[in-house]
Amino acid sequence: MALTGTLLTACEKPDDFVNKGFDVALFSKNLKESFEGKTVGFSFAIAQDGKIVKYDKGGLARKDIDMPETDYLVTTRQATGSCTKTISALALLKALEAKGLDEDAYLADLLPTIWTVHPANRKIKVSHLLAHKSGLTFFGNYYSDLVKTMQTATTGFGDDQSFYAYNNVNYLLCRVLIPCIVKGKDSFSWLPGFAAGETAQGYRTYIREEIFKKSGLPNYSKIDIGPWNDAGPITEKSPDRSMTLYYNYSQPTLNGMMKYTSYLEAGAGGWYMNTPEMAQVLLSAEAGKLVSKEMLTRMKTKLMGFDNKIVGKHGEYYWKNGLWADEQDRGIYTVIMHFPNNVQVAWHTNSRKTVIGDPENVIKNAYDGAWR
């Protein structure tokens, strides 16, 4: 499979992209050296000034103990884990802006009219939700569980960092909020409590059309929650043997495994992408194609869809990671990072336990070491 469309347009002359002493080729070299031989398989893509300018890869998507042995390629797709949350935040805020609203909107004013919202929850804002400062309780991934979440009093919410509590329920609610904002609060008036898959459909369609298509992704209509390839979905009954498996690098004798993500995780996790596809979303956000530039600035400063920032030699670097593992620590690690000179990076590996160190700081150091 070859990269197509906008994802290759700027990679022909990487030496052209030197910005105020920043050397993107050196950044790529630093990243490659930081990951090579320290995990099972990996790839990364670097965007600068609205174009993907460099990408690379290394290692294996499938080891020889999981025949056939397969290289990890730049085009290899895997679960993005909680980096999905950045995509969900972009989508939710885009939908709000289209209605003349912003992150100060109250959840209670956006959710289905048939839902009962506990009085203590009525002043929770979208900004609280996306920054994990809502104090909402997780009961499960089903639609009925989300209803129960809003019926249950918050443990406390607000802008102060003391209210921070990372919780997937904040982003699971996006699969209800987005369709309600786009189509109206009566969108789910007919929905039985068990039909969680139906809530994922509106979320998935909106992100495909308003995030992936607007970002120029060639396969925007096929990108899915869970494994897929260009020929269609991958399931346990019809596996693609070239797809990546997930490993524990620290225990090389363990076979790889695959987690077949369900729609129940839509919003909080599950988008299955390669690094150029993710980087294309990041650069499109920076270009103002997804949300306003003012909104993206607030996403960063309020940490809506981002985990934190690292203060480096050249400013503040905003990042989000995604990680998941099974009981034997076979899993994934993904990172996105936005740098202040309009540089973004997406990085994936198919191993949860590695000898890379802290990937966020490794990427930061590779960037700081790429200035001449």
PDB file of C-alpha atoms in Angstrom, residues 2-3 29 31 58 60 79-80 101 179 189 203 205 220 248 258 278 281 308 319 349 357 361:
ATOM      1  CA  ALA A   2       1.396   3.388  -0.956  1.00  0.00           C
ATOM      2  CA  LEU A   3       0.775   6.700   0.707  1.00  0.00           C
ATOM      3  CA  LYS A  29      17.329  11.609  12.542  1.00  0.00           C
ATOM      4  CA  LEU A  31      13.783  10.508  16.530  1.00  0.00           C
ATOM      5  CA  GLY A  58      11.613   0.795  12.039  1.00  0.00           C
ATOM      6  CA  LEU A  60       8.460  -5.178  12.941  1.00  0.00           C
ATOM      7  CA  ALA A  79      -4.950   1.732  17.521  1.00  0.00           C
ATOM      8  CA  THR A  80      -4.215   5.317  18.527  1.00  0.00           C
ATOM      9  CA  LEU A 101     -21.167  28.266  20.716  1.00  0.00           C
ATOM     10  CA  PRO A 179     -24.959  14.208  17.252  1.00  0.00           C
ATOM     11  CA  SER A 189     -35.508  10.281  21.860  1.00  0.00           C
ATOM     12  CA  TYR A 203     -19.977  10.335  16.132  1.00  0.00           C
ATOM     13  CA  THR A 205     -19.819   9.848  10.578  1.00  0.00           C
ATOM     14  CA  TYR A 220     -11.446   9.321   5.197  1.00  0.00           C
ATOM     15  CA  ASN A 248       5.727  -6.514  25.182  1.00  0.00           C
ATOM     16  CA  MET A 258      -4.663  -7.919  18.742  1.00  0.00           C
ATOM     17  CA  MET A 278      -2.657  11.468  12.377  1.00  0.00           C
ATOM     18  CA  VAL A 281      -5.114  15.942  11.241  1.00  0.00           C
ATOM     19  CA  ASN A 308      -0.059  18.506  29.381  1.00  0.00           C
ATOM     20  CA  TRP A 319       1.196  16.704  23.975  1.00  0.00           C
ATOM     21  CA  THR A 349       4.699   1.956  18.569  1.00  0.00           C
ATOM     22  CA  GLY A 357      12.185   5.728  28.358  1.00  0.00           C
ATOM     23  CA  ASN A 361      10.533  13.613  26.885  1.00  0.00           C
TER      24      ASN A 361
END
